[in-house]
Amino acid sequence: MSRAITTIGFDADDTLWQNERFFRMTQERFAALLADYTEADRLMERLLAAEMRNLGHYGFGIKGFVLSMIETAIEVTEDRVPASVIRELLAAGQEMLRHPIELMPEAREAVEALAADYRILLITKGDLLDQERKLAQSGLGDLFDGVEIVSDKTAPRYGTIFARHGDGASRAAMVGNSLRSDVIPAIEAGAWGVFVPHELTWELEHAEPPRGHARFAELQHLGELPALIAALG
């Protein structure tokens, strides 16, 4: 009997491994460096605004984040930011790019359990070199039938990916911690959207969960995923 689901896409950052935690740590460092110029809450507002402006220029990832911090530092100091602060911000970004991978609980077990019976894809946003580094360090690379590192996640993009690697979006599921990027556009493409919340999620990834939609599911952790996929199938 043919399965309702044949292909499963996984988000990477904060779904399979930790990511946002390191951004928050760097933001705290950023606030300490600029404490003489503005309050932390105001600084974070200015930083988020810069990140939003710059997504179209730099895309998602650590490098764009560092450039947005430098831009914000210039703005809040009215062009008087010390070179030492710029140097510290660059060093912080380099530390983030070198940080060892920390897999989420039960991430390996979930992917391994599903890889035997389904096409497994990694579908992630961000900087190409950084995401390739993290995938290589994760030890999960051999479990994926395909890897897609994209500039953004949209319904048409999911439709294209699931058609290229599988039997189309209608027979696919996308698993991730971002409602805005992983769940809602996948559902709009015709796939199942499986939401696995993370305690830390970037503000720009927030959205209202489409509860009540026939192809929406929410899990507490990845350990529940194999049973869900079996039930959907």
N, CA and C of each residue as an Amber inpcrd file, in Angstrom:
protein
   699
   0.8680000  -1.1930000   0.0000000   0.0000000   0.0000000   0.0000000
   0.8960000   1.2320000   0.0000000   0.5940000   2.1930000  -0.8530000
   1.4420000   3.3740000  -0.9590000   1.2410000   4.2760000   0.2510000
   2.3310000   4.9120000   0.6700000   2.2670000   5.7880000   1.8400000
   1.7240000   7.1530000   1.4590000   1.0300000   7.7760000   2.4260000
   0.5720000   9.1490000   2.2130000   1.7630000  10.0980000   2.2140000
   2.7920000   9.7750000   2.9980000   4.0120000  10.5880000   3.0670000
   5.1920000   9.7340000   2.6120000   5.9620000  10.2450000   1.6800000
   7.1650000   9.5420000   1.2190000   8.4310000  10.3470000   1.4710000
   8.2910000  11.6510000   1.7100000   9.4510000  12.5410000   1.8350000
   9.3000000  13.4110000   3.0770000  10.3830000  13.5470000   3.8440000
  10.3500000  14.3570000   5.0620000  11.5040000  15.3570000   5.0050000
  11.1630000  16.6350000   5.0970000  12.1620000  17.6830000   5.1370000
  12.3980000  18.1400000   6.5650000  13.6480000  18.3550000   6.9120000
  14.0200000  18.8590000   8.2330000  14.6720000  20.2210000   8.1000000
  14.2290000  21.1610000   8.9170000  14.9920000  22.3920000   9.1270000
  16.2430000  22.0210000   9.9110000  17.2390000  22.8930000   9.8900000
  18.4950000  22.6020000  10.5940000  18.6030000  23.3610000  11.9120000
  18.7580000  24.6880000  11.8420000  19.0240000  25.5040000  13.0270000
  17.8470000  25.4910000  13.9900000  18.1250000  25.0880000  15.2260000
  17.1510000  25.0410000  16.3160000  16.0670000  23.9910000  16.1050000
  16.2450000  23.1500000  15.0830000  15.4120000  21.9630000  14.9170000
  16.2780000  20.7260000  15.1340000  17.3860000  20.6320000  14.4060000
  18.3100000  19.5120000  14.5780000  19.4760000  19.8610000  15.4950000
  19.8770000  21.1430000  15.4940000  20.9750000  21.5440000  16.3790000
  20.7400000  22.9680000  16.8810000  21.4330000  23.2880000  17.9880000
  21.2760000  24.5940000  18.6260000  21.8520000  25.6920000  17.7350000
  21.1830000  26.8520000  17.7420000  21.6630000  27.9820000  16.9550000
  21.3540000  29.3110000  17.6360000  20.0860000  29.5610000  17.9240000
  19.6860000  30.8640000  18.4490000  20.3650000  31.1780000  19.7770000
  20.6770000  30.1630000  20.5530000  21.3520000  30.3760000  21.8330000
  22.6400000  31.1810000  21.6540000  23.3880000  30.8900000  20.5800000
  24.6640000  31.5670000  20.3650000  24.4570000  32.9990000  19.8770000
  23.3690000  33.2470000  19.1500000  23.0320000  34.6140000  18.7640000
  22.6840000  35.4300000  20.0100000  21.9270000  34.8380000  20.9360000
  21.5370000  35.5630000  22.1450000  22.7670000  35.8830000  23.0030000
  23.6940000  34.9530000  23.0940000  24.9140000  35.2040000  23.8600000
  25.7080000  36.3570000  23.2500000  25.7680000  36.3950000  21.9190000
  26.5020000  37.4710000  21.2530000  25.7740000  38.7990000  21.4120000
  24.4570000  38.7810000  21.4220000  23.6930000  40.0060000  21.6460000
  23.9680000  40.5730000  23.0370000  24.1000000  39.6950000  24.0260000
  24.4320000  40.1650000  25.3740000  25.8100000  40.8290000  25.3870000
  26.7320000  40.2420000  24.6750000  28.0750000  40.8230000  24.5600000
  28.0070000  42.1750000  23.8520000  27.1930000  42.2490000  22.8140000
  26.9860000  43.4900000  22.0640000  26.4340000  44.5840000  22.9690000
  25.4320000  44.2350000  23.7870000  24.8360000  45.2100000  24.6990000
  25.8530000  45.7210000  25.7160000  26.7190000  44.8360000  26.1930000
  27.7360000  45.2550000  27.1560000  28.7340000  46.2210000  26.5200000
  29.0870000  45.9730000  25.2800000  30.0460000  46.8420000  24.5850000
  29.4840000  48.2390000  24.3380000  28.1530000  48.3290000  24.1430000
  27.5270000  49.6180000  23.8290000  26.7750000  50.2040000  25.0210000
  27.0260000  49.6820000  26.2190000  26.2720000  50.1020000  27.3980000
  26.4250000  51.5880000  27.7010000  27.5310000  52.2000000  27.3280000
  27.7450000  53.6230000  27.6110000  26.9670000  54.5220000  26.6460000
  26.3760000  53.9330000  25.6150000  25.7220000  54.7440000  24.5830000
  24.1980000  54.5980000  24.5630000  23.6910000  53.4490000  24.9940000
  22.2410000  53.2510000  24.9490000  21.8670000  52.0690000  25.8300000
  20.5810000  52.0100000  26.2170000  20.1020000  50.8930000  27.0270000
  19.9740000  49.6430000  26.1710000  20.0650000  48.4950000  26.8180000
  20.0660000  47.2180000  26.0990000  18.7890000  47.0100000  25.2910000
  17.6240000  47.3110000  25.8740000  16.3600000  47.0990000  25.1640000
  16.2960000  47.9490000  23.9000000  16.7010000  49.1860000  24.0130000
  16.6980000  50.0820000  22.8480000  17.6890000  49.5950000  21.7970000
  18.8340000  49.1310000  22.2460000  19.8450000  48.6220000  21.3140000
  19.3060000  47.4200000  20.5430000  18.6080000  46.5080000  21.2460000
  18.0700000  45.3230000  20.5730000  16.9870000  45.6970000  19.5550000
  16.2080000  46.7350000  19.8610000  15.2180000  47.2220000  18.9010000
  15.8990000  47.7420000  17.6410000  16.9660000  48.4970000  17.8340000
  17.6970000  49.0490000  16.6800000  18.3660000  47.9320000  15.8750000
  18.8870000  46.9290000  16.5770000  19.5230000  45.8050000  15.8930000
  18.5080000  45.0180000  15.0750000  17.3520000  44.7410000  15.6500000
  16.3250000  43.9990000  14.9150000  15.8900000  44.7720000  13.6800000
  15.7410000  46.0820000  13.8040000  15.3650000  46.9060000  12.6490000
  16.4340000  46.8250000  11.5640000  17.6990000  46.8450000  11.9700000
  18.7860000  46.7350000  10.9850000  18.7690000  45.3800000  10.3030000
  18.5250000  44.3220000  11.0650000  18.4660000  42.9840000  10.4800000
  17.3340000  42.8760000   9.4620000  16.2120000  43.4650000   9.7790000
  15.0800000  43.4360000   8.8540000  15.4160000  44.1770000   7.5600000
  16.0580000  45.3450000   7.7050000  16.4520000  46.1140000   6.5220000
  17.4470000  45.3540000   5.6580000  18.3160000  44.5940000   6.3010000
  19.4460000  44.0120000   5.5970000  19.2210000  42.6070000   5.0680000
  18.0880000  42.0030000   5.3670000  17.8510000  40.6330000   4.9000000
  17.9750000  40.5340000   3.3820000  17.4700000  41.5410000   2.6920000
  17.5360000  41.5210000   1.2370000  18.9410000  41.6810000   0.7010000
  19.8380000  42.2330000   1.5230000  21.2290000  42.4290000   1.0960000
  22.1250000  41.2640000   1.5060000  21.9790000  40.8260000   2.7650000
  22.9120000  39.8550000   3.3160000  22.3100000  38.4630000   3.4720000
  20.9810000  38.3580000   3.4480000  20.3500000  37.0740000   3.7000000
  20.4020000  36.7140000   5.1790000  20.1460000  35.4380000   5.4590000
  20.1320000  34.9370000   6.8310000  21.4990000  34.3810000   7.1990000
  21.8690000  34.5170000   8.4590000  23.1120000  33.9030000   8.8990000
  23.9780000  34.8200000   9.7350000  25.0920000  34.2790000  10.1800000
  25.9730000  34.9670000  11.1120000  26.6220000  36.1910000  10.4890000
  27.0520000  36.1010000   9.2420000  27.7530000  37.2250000   8.6210000
  26.8430000  38.4500000   8.5110000  25.6100000  38.2360000   8.0880000
  24.6660000  39.3450000   8.0310000  24.3670000  39.9010000   9.4080000
  24.3130000  39.0280000  10.4110000  24.0870000  39.4490000  11.7920000
  25.2110000  40.3540000  12.2760000  26.4540000  39.9790000  11.9930000
  27.6060000  40.7870000  12.4100000  27.5880000  42.1450000  11.7160000
  27.3050000  42.1690000  10.4300000  27.2430000  43.4450000   9.7170000
  26.1300000  44.3250000  10.2710000  25.0160000  43.7250000  10.6570000
  23.9220000  44.5040000  11.2400000  24.3080000  45.0510000  12.6070000
  25.0670000  44.2870000  13.3850000  25.5470000  44.8010000  14.6670000
  26.4830000  45.9940000  14.4530000  27.3830000  45.8820000  13.4890000
  28.3090000  46.9910000  13.2240000  27.5390000  48.2310000  12.7780000
  26.5700000  48.0450000  11.8910000  25.7480000  49.1780000  11.4320000
  25.0150000  49.8270000  12.5970000  24.4540000  48.9980000  13.4800000
  23.7250000  49.5250000  14.6390000  24.6660000  50.2640000  15.5790000
  25.8700000  49.7240000  15.7700000  26.8460000  50.3990000  16.6360000
  27.2010000  51.7720000  16.0910000  27.3520000  51.8830000  14.7930000
  27.6480000  53.1770000  14.1700000  26.5010000  54.1570000  14.3910000
  25.2690000  53.6530000  14.2580000  24.0910000  54.5130000  14.4020000
  23.9470000  55.0310000  15.8280000  24.0200000  54.1320000  16.8210000
  23.7300000  54.5480000  18.1960000  24.8470000  55.3980000  18.7840000
  26.0450000  55.3060000  18.2190000  27.1470000  56.1520000  18.7000000
  27.3260000  57.4020000  17.8480000  26.4310000  57.5770000  16.8660000
  26.5090000  58.7240000  15.9590000  27.9000000  58.8150000  15.3170000
  28.3240000  57.6950000  14.7600000  29.5940000  57.5730000  14.0220000
  30.8280000  57.6560000  14.9170000  30.6450000  57.4560000  16.2070000
  31.7840000  57.5650000  17.1220000  32.1850000  56.2250000  17.7340000
  31.6960000  55.1310000  17.1940000  32.0010000  53.8240000  17.7720000
  33.5090000  53.5630000  17.6980000  34.1250000  53.1770000  18.8120000
  35.5740000  52.9200000  18.8060000  35.9330000  51.7250000  17.9210000
  37.0870000  51.7770000  17.3180000  37.5530000  50.6670000  16.4960000
  37.6590000  49.3810000  17.3190000  37.9470000  49.5180000  18.5960000
  38.0610000  48.3390000  19.4630000  36.7280000  47.5940000  19.5660000
  35.6180000  48.3420000  19.5250000  34.3010000  47.6980000  19.5720000
  34.0430000  46.9430000  18.2740000  34.3680000  47.5510000  17.1410000
  34.2200000  46.8720000  15.8520000  35.0470000  45.5910000  15.8460000
  36.2520000  45.6670000  16.3740000  37.1200000  44.4910000  16.4270000
  36.4860000  43.3930000  17.2770000  35.8910000  43.7740000  18.4120000
  35.2360000  42.7990000  19.2850000  34.0420000  42.1470000  18.5990000
  33.2840000  42.9230000  17.8380000  32.1240000  42.3760000  17.1470000
  32.5560000  41.3940000  16.0610000  33.6140000  41.7200000  15.3470000
  34.1380000  40.8020000  14.3420000  34.6360000  39.5160000  14.9990000
  35.2910000  39.6470000  16.1440000  35.7800000  38.4650000  16.8620000
  34.6180000  37.6030000  17.3400000  33.5380000  38.2570000  17.7940000
  32.3650000  37.5120000  18.2530000  31.7530000  36.7100000  17.1060000
  31.6780000  37.3170000  15.9250000  31.1510000  36.6070000  14.7740000
  32.0120000  35.4200000  14.3930000  33.3260000  35.5950000  14.4570000
  34.2340000  34.4940000  14.1340000  34.1040000  33.3580000  15.1450000
  33.8760000  33.7060000  16.4000000  33.6550000  32.6710000  17.4130000
  32.3810000  31.8860000  17.1140000  31.3340000  32.5790000  16.6880000
  30.0910000  31.8990000  16.3360000  30.3040000  30.9390000  15.1720000
  31.1150000  31.3620000  14.2090000  31.3700000  30.5230000  13.0420000
  32.2300000  29.3070000  13.3710000  32.9090000  29.3430000  14.4990000
  33.7480000  28.2170000  14.9100000  33.0810000  27.3430000  15.9670000
  31.9050000  27.7330000  16.4260000  31.3210000  27.0470000  17.5840000
  30.9450000  25.6110000  17.2390000  31.2870000  24.6600000  18.1030000
  30.9340000  23.2550000  17.8470000  29.4160000  23.0540000  17.7830000
  29.0030000  22.0570000  17.0160000  27.5930000  21.7460000  16.8660000
  27.0740000  21.0330000  18.1090000  25.8860000  21.4190000  18.5630000
  25.2050000  20.7440000  19.6630000  23.8510000  20.2500000  19.1460000
  23.7360000  18.9460000  18.9570000  22.4890000  18.3850000  18.4500000
  21.3680000  18.5610000  19.4650000  20.1520000  18.7690000  18.9560000
  18.9850000  18.8270000  19.8220000  18.6840000  17.4310000  20.3700000
  18.0390000  17.3380000  21.5410000  17.6880000  16.0310000  22.0890000
  16.8830000  15.2020000  21.0920000  17.2830000  13.9620000  20.9230000
  16.6020000  12.9630000  20.0840000  16.6240000  13.2880000  18.5900000
  17.4520000  14.2680000  18.1900000  17.5220000  14.6040000  16.7670000
  18.0720000  13.4290000  15.9620000  19.1990000  12.8790000  16.3970000
  19.7950000  11.7670000  15.6590000  18.8380000  10.5700000  15.6160000
  18.2510000  10.2470000  16.7550000  17.3650000   9.0880000  16.8140000
  16.1750000   9.2390000  15.8670000  15.6070000  10.4360000  15.8040000
  14.4470000  10.6650000  14.9440000  14.8170000  10.5370000  13.4710000
  15.9250000  11.1620000  13.0790000  16.3290000  11.1010000  11.6720000
  16.7010000   9.6720000  11.2900000  17.4380000   8.9810000  12.1480000
  17.8280000   7.6070000  11.8510000  16.6030000   6.6970000  11.7370000
  15.6190000   6.8980000  12.6070000  14.4300000   6.0420000  12.5860000
  13.6380000   6.2070000  11.3020000  13.6310000   7.4180000  10.7520000
  12.8310000   7.6860000   9.5590000  13.5960000   7.4440000   8.2680000
  14.9210000   7.4980000   8.3420000  15.7300000   7.4170000   7.1230000
  15.6010000   6.0780000   6.4170000  15.2620000   5.0290000   7.1500000
  15.1660000   3.7070000   6.5400000  13.9630000   3.5720000   5.6200000
  12.9200000   4.3490000   5.8550000  11.6700000   4.1610000   5.1240000
  11.2120000   5.3680000   4.3180000  11.8670000   6.5090000   4.4740000
  11.4340000   7.7300000   3.8000000  12.6250000   8.4380000   3.1630000
  12.3400000   9.2580000   2.1560000  13.3650000  10.1630000   1.6380000
  13.5140000  11.2870000   2.6580000  14.7250000  11.5300000   3.0780000
  14.9850000  12.5170000   4.1230000  15.7770000  13.6710000   3.5150000
  15.2800000  14.8880000   3.6970000  15.9150000  16.0800000   3.1470000
  16.2830000  17.0490000   4.2660000  17.3670000  17.7670000   4.0720000
  17.6950000  18.9090000   4.9180000  17.3920000  20.1630000   4.1090000
  16.5170000  21.0130000   4.6380000  16.1200000  22.2440000   3.9520000
  16.3490000  23.3910000   4.9260000  17.3660000  24.2060000   4.6670000
  17.7550000  25.2130000   5.6340000  18.1070000  26.5300000   4.9540000
  17.9140000  27.6150000   5.6920000  18.3410000  28.9400000   5.2480000
  19.7060000  29.2450000   5.8440000  20.3460000  30.2760000   5.3010000
  21.5790000  30.7470000   5.9080000  22.7440000  30.7670000   4.9530000
  23.8880000  31.0950000   5.5120000  25.1180000  31.1910000   4.7330000
  25.5740000  29.8000000   4.2930000  25.9190000  29.6560000   3.0150000
  26.2630000  28.3550000   2.4500000  27.4170000  27.6920000   3.1990000
  28.5380000  28.3980000   3.3710000  29.7040000  27.7980000   4.0060000
  29.4260000  27.4030000   5.4540000  28.7050000  28.2510000   6.1630000
  28.4260000  27.9590000   7.5730000  27.5020000  26.7590000   7.7010000
  26.4710000  26.6790000   6.8730000  25.5510000  25.5510000   6.9670000
  26.2280000  24.2520000   6.5410000  27.0920000  24.3200000   5.5430000
  27.8470000  23.1280000   5.1580000  28.7520000  22.6660000   6.2990000
  29.3830000  23.6310000   6.9830000  30.2390000  23.2920000   8.1330000
  29.4330000  22.6020000   9.2170000  28.2670000  23.1620000   9.5440000
  27.4590000  22.5920000  10.6180000  26.9490000  21.2020000  10.2600000
  26.5510000  21.0250000   9.0080000  26.0820000  19.7080000   8.5850000
  27.2030000  18.6830000   8.6880000  28.4180000  19.0580000   8.2520000
  29.5410000  18.1390000   8.3170000  29.8670000  17.7660000   9.7610000
  29.8000000  18.7400000  10.6760000  30.1260000  18.4790000  12.0690000
  29.0160000  17.7320000  12.8040000  27.7940000  17.8010000  12.2920000
  26.6580000  17.1900000  12.9770000  26.7180000  15.6680000  12.9810000
  27.3920000  15.0870000  11.9850000  27.4100000  13.6430000  11.8630000
  26.1430000  13.0630000  11.2810000  25.2420000  13.9180000  10.8070000
  23.9720000  13.4630000  10.2430000  23.9700000  13.4260000   8.7210000
  25.0390000  13.9360000   8.1060000  25.0410000  14.1470000   6.6640000
  24.7000000  12.9280000   5.8510000  25.1910000  11.7460000   6.2480000
  24.9610000  10.5370000   5.4660000  23.5130000  10.0690000   5.5070000
  22.7140000  10.6290000   6.4110000  21.3260000  10.2020000   6.5330000
  20.3960000  10.9200000   5.5580000  20.8780000  12.0050000   4.9420000
  20.0140000  12.7990000   4.0730000  20.1480000  12.3730000   2.6210000
  19.0000000  12.2720000   1.9520000  18.9740000  11.9660000   0.5210000
  19.1790000  13.2150000  -0.3250000  19.0170000  14.3770000   0.2790000
  19.2210000  15.6350000  -0.4290000  19.4000000  16.7610000   0.5630000
  20.1720000  17.7740000   0.1780000  20.4060000  18.9530000   1.0210000
  20.1270000  20.1900000   0.1940000  19.2750000  21.0690000   0.7080000
  18.9290000  22.3220000   0.0400000  19.2240000  23.4700000   0.9950000
  20.2050000  24.3130000   0.6590000  20.5230000  25.5170000   1.4270000
  20.0040000  26.6910000   0.6140000  18.9530000  27.3340000   1.1030000
  18.2030000  28.3040000   0.3020000  18.2900000  29.6960000   0.9220000
  18.0130000  30.7110000   0.1130000  18.0390000  32.0920000   0.6040000
  16.7950000  32.4190000   1.4130000  15.6880000  31.7580000   1.1300000
  14.4550000  31.9710000   1.8720000  13.5540000  30.7610000   1.6570000
  12.5850000  30.5900000   2.5350000  11.6630000  29.4680000   2.4520000
  10.2670000  29.9890000   2.1190000   9.7930000  29.6290000   0.9490000
   8.4820000  30.0600000   0.4770000   7.7170000  28.8410000  -0.0300000
   6.4210000  29.0150000  -0.2150000   5.6080000  27.9110000  -0.7370000
   6.1010000  27.4360000  -2.0990000   6.3780000  28.3370000  -3.0650000
   6.9080000  27.8570000  -4.3520000   8.2320000  27.1180000  -4.2120000
   9.0930000  27.5890000  -3.3010000  10.3870000  26.9210000  -3.1090000
  10.1760000  25.5050000  -2.5750000   9.2760000  25.3550000  -1.6000000
   8.9920000  24.0140000  -1.0980000   8.4050000  23.1310000  -2.1980000
   7.5110000  23.6870000  -2.9960000   6.9370000  22.9110000  -4.0760000
   7.9960000  22.3900000  -5.0220000   8.9500000  23.2360000  -5.3590000
  10.0380000  22.8490000  -6.2620000  10.9250000  21.7770000  -5.6370000
  11.2800000  21.9580000  -4.3710000  12.1760000  21.0130000  -3.6970000
  11.5190000  19.6400000  -3.5640000  10.2600000  19.6100000  -3.1370000
   9.6060000  18.3200000  -2.9350000   9.2870000  17.6240000  -4.2540000
   9.1530000  18.3850000  -5.3210000   8.9800000  17.7750000  -6.6400000
  10.2980000  17.2120000  -7.1440000  11.3970000  17.9140000  -6.8690000
  12.6990000  17.4770000  -7.3540000  13.2080000  16.2500000  -6.6010000
  12.9790000  16.2120000  -5.3130000  13.5360000  15.1340000  -4.4990000
  12.5280000  14.0500000  -4.1250000  11.2590000  14.2860000  -4.3720000
  10.2660000  13.3160000  -3.9220000   9.0920000  13.1910000  -4.8680000
   7.9210000  12.9850000  -4.3070000   6.6940000  12.7800000  -5.0720000
   5.7700000  13.9960000  -5.0120000   6.3630000  15.1600000  -4.7660000
   5.5810000  16.3770000  -4.6880000   5.2160000  16.7340000  -3.2630000
   4.7910000  17.9750000  -3.0740000   4.4970000  18.4750000  -1.7290000
   3.3560000  17.7320000  -1.0620000   2.3920000  17.2400000  -1.8240000
   1.2290000  16.5890000  -1.2230000   1.6010000  15.3090000  -0.4860000
   2.7700000  14.7550000  -0.7810000   3.2120000  13.5280000  -0.1170000
   4.4780000  13.7820000   0.6970000   4.6090000  15.0210000   1.1690000
   5.7880000  15.4080000   1.9470000   5.3780000  16.0470000   3.2640000
   6.2990000  16.0400000   4.2060000   6.1350000  16.7420000   5.4830000
   7.3850000  17.5670000   5.7270000   7.2080000  18.7600000   6.2840000
   8.3200000  19.6350000   6.6480000   8.3160000  19.8170000   8.1550000
   9.4690000  19.5880000   8.7800000   9.6030000  19.6060000  10.2380000
  10.5110000  20.7610000  10.6320000  10.0570000  21.6170000  11.5480000
  10.9100000  22.7170000  11.9600000  10.3700000  23.4910000  13.1400000
  11.2100000  24.3950000  13.6470000  10.8410000  25.1960000  14.8170000
  10.2590000  26.5580000  14.4560000  10.2860000  26.9120000  13.1710000
   9.8020000  28.2260000  12.7540000   8.4570000  28.0950000  12.0540000
   7.4350000  28.6880000  12.6420000   6.1250000  28.6910000  11.9920000
   6.1780000  29.4570000  10.6820000   6.8840000  30.5880000  10.6920000
   6.9050000  31.4510000   9.5160000   7.6660000  30.8160000   8.3480000
   8.7390000  30.0990000   8.6250000   9.5910000  29.5860000   7.5530000
   9.4040000  28.1010000   7.2640000   9.1790000  27.3050000   8.3110000
   9.1540000  25.8560000   8.1390000   7.7520000  25.2840000   7.9850000
   6.7960000  25.8810000   8.6530000   5.4760000  25.2600000   8.7500000
   4.4710000  25.8720000   7.7840000   4.2310000  27.1670000   7.9050000
   3.1540000  27.7990000   7.1260000   3.4090000  27.7200000   5.6230000
   4.5950000  28.0840000   5.1060000   4.7830000  27.9760000   3.6550000
   4.7550000  26.5350000   3.1480000   5.1820000  25.5790000   3.9680000
   5.1020000  24.1730000   3.5570000   3.6480000  23.7430000   3.4130000
   2.8080000  24.1580000   4.3630000   1.3790000  23.8440000   4.2640000
   0.7700000  24.5150000   3.0420000   1.1550000  25.7640000   2.7910000
   0.6510000  26.4700000   1.6100000   1.0470000  25.7640000   0.3210000
   2.1970000  25.0750000   0.3460000   2.6450000  24.3290000  -0.8370000
   1.8940000  23.0150000  -0.9980000   1.1850000  22.5890000   0.0580000
   0.4320000  21.3430000  -0.0010000   0.9990000  20.2290000   0.8480000
   2.0800000  20.5150000   1.5990000   2.6980000  19.5020000   2.4490000
   2.1020000  19.5400000   3.8520000   2.5000000  18.5740000   4.6700000
   2.2270000  18.6590000   6.0950000   3.2680000  19.5720000   6.7250000
   2.8610000  20.3580000   7.7010000   3.7800000  21.2010000   8.4510000
   3.8290000  20.7380000   9.8940000   4.9930000  20.3120000  10.3530000
   5.1560000  19.7700000  11.6990000   5.9910000  20.7500000  12.5200000
   5.3750000  21.3320000  13.5180000   5.9880000  22.3700000  14.3440000
   6.5920000  21.7460000  15.5890000   7.9100000  21.9470000  15.7810000
   8.6000000  21.4810000  16.9860000   9.1860000  22.7200000  17.6630000
   8.4790000  23.3130000  18.6130000   8.9180000  24.5890000  19.1930000
  10.2820000  24.4920000  19.8510000  11.0030000  25.6080000  19.7840000
  12.2790000  25.7630000  20.4830000  12.1030000  26.8780000  21.4980000
  12.7820000  26.7610000  22.6240000  12.6080000  27.7580000  23.6850000
  13.0680000  29.1400000  23.2640000  13.9880000  29.2040000  22.2960000
  14.4660000  30.4780000  21.7790000  14.2060000  30.5170000  20.2750000
  13.4220000  31.4720000  19.8320000  13.1510000  31.6130000  18.3980000
  13.2670000  33.0930000  18.0380000  13.9940000  33.3740000  16.9800000
  14.2100000  34.7390000  16.5140000  12.8610000  35.4130000  16.2510000
  12.7710000  36.6880000  16.6190000  11.4920000  37.4030000  16.4930000
  10.9390000  37.3750000  15.0680000  11.7890000  37.4190000  14.0860000
  11.3210000  37.4630000  12.6990000  10.7560000  36.1270000  12.2260000
  10.8770000  35.0800000  13.0350000  10.3340000  33.7710000  12.6660000
   9.0030000  33.4850000  13.3530000   8.4980000  34.4240000  14.1290000
   7.2390000  34.2100000  14.8360000   6.0470000  34.3480000  13.8870000
   5.0030000  33.5670000  14.1400000   3.7370000  33.6580000  13.4010000
   2.6870000  32.9140000  14.2110000   1.4350000  33.1230000  13.8610000
   0.3570000  32.4160000  14.5300000   0.2800000  30.9820000  14.0110000
   0.2230000  29.9990000  14.8990000   0.1270000  28.6050000  14.4370000
  -1.2130000  28.3510000  13.7510000  -1.2130000  27.6450000  12.6260000
  -2.4640000  27.3730000  11.9000000  -3.2320000  26.2040000  12.5000000
  -3.5420000  26.3000000  13.7740000  -4.2630000  25.2240000  14.4480000
  -5.6230000  25.0220000  13.7920000  -5.9960000  23.7820000  13.6590000
  -7.2450000  23.4550000  12.9760000  -7.0440000  23.0660000  11.5320000
  -5.8860000  23.4110000  10.9690000  -5.6060000  23.0090000   9.5850000
  -5.3350000  21.5100000   9.5540000  -5.8660000  20.8430000   8.5580000
  -5.7600000  19.3890000   8.4710000  -4.3230000  18.9100000   8.3370000
  -3.4290000  19.7680000   7.8530000  -2.0460000  19.3360000   7.6300000
  -1.0690000  20.0110000   8.5930000  -1.5610000  20.4280000   9.7420000
  -0.7000000  21.0100000  10.7710000  -0.6120000  20.0640000  11.9580000
   0.5920000  19.8820000  12.4590000   0.7970000  19.0970000  13.6750000
   1.8400000  19.7920000  14.5330000   1.7250000  19.6280000  15.8330000
   2.6800000  20.2220000  16.7760000   3.1700000  19.1520000  17.7300000
   4.4880000  19.0900000  17.9150000   5.1070000  18.1200000  18.7940000
   5.8570000  18.8230000  19.9080000   6.0720000  18.1160000  21.0030000
   6.8720000  18.6780000  22.0840000   8.3530000  18.5160000  21.8170000
   8.7350000  17.4490000  21.1270000  10.1490000  17.2010000  20.8260000
  10.2330000  16.2250000  19.6600000  11.4350000  16.0870000  19.0990000
  11.6220000  15.2530000  17.9140000  11.4030000  13.7740000  18.1830000
  11.4940000  13.3590000  19.4270000  11.2600000  11.9620000  19.7450000
   9.8560000  11.4980000  19.3950000   8.9210000  12.4330000  19.2930000
   7.5420000  12.0860000  18.9510000   7.3050000  11.9860000  17.4450000
   8.3060000  12.3710000  16.6490000   8.0980000  12.4730000  15.2090000
   7.8490000  11.1370000  14.5140000   8.6390000  10.0870000  14.7570000
   8.3830000   8.8400000  14.0350000   6.9480000   8.3240000  14.2170000
   6.4180000   8.4180000  15.4330000   5.0510000   7.9500000  15.6670000
   4.0430000   8.8130000  14.9180000   4.2750000  10.1290000  14.8540000
   3.3840000  11.0080000  14.1160000   3.3870000  10.6610000  12.6360000
   4.5760000  10.4940000  12.0600000   4.6660000  10.1830000  10.6340000
   3.9720000   8.8530000  10.3340000   4.1520000   7.8810000  11.2040000
   3.4850000   6.5910000  11.0190000   1.9710000   6.7540000  11.0590000
   1.4850000   7.6100000  11.9720000   0.0450000   7.8180000  12.0750000
  -0.5080000   8.5430000  10.8390000   0.2290000   9.5250000  10.3490000
  -0.2130000  10.2520000   9.1640000  -0.2170000   9.3440000   7.9270000
   0.7040000   8.3690000   7.9280000   0.7980000   7.4810000   6.7820000
  -0.2340000   6.3740000   6.7670000
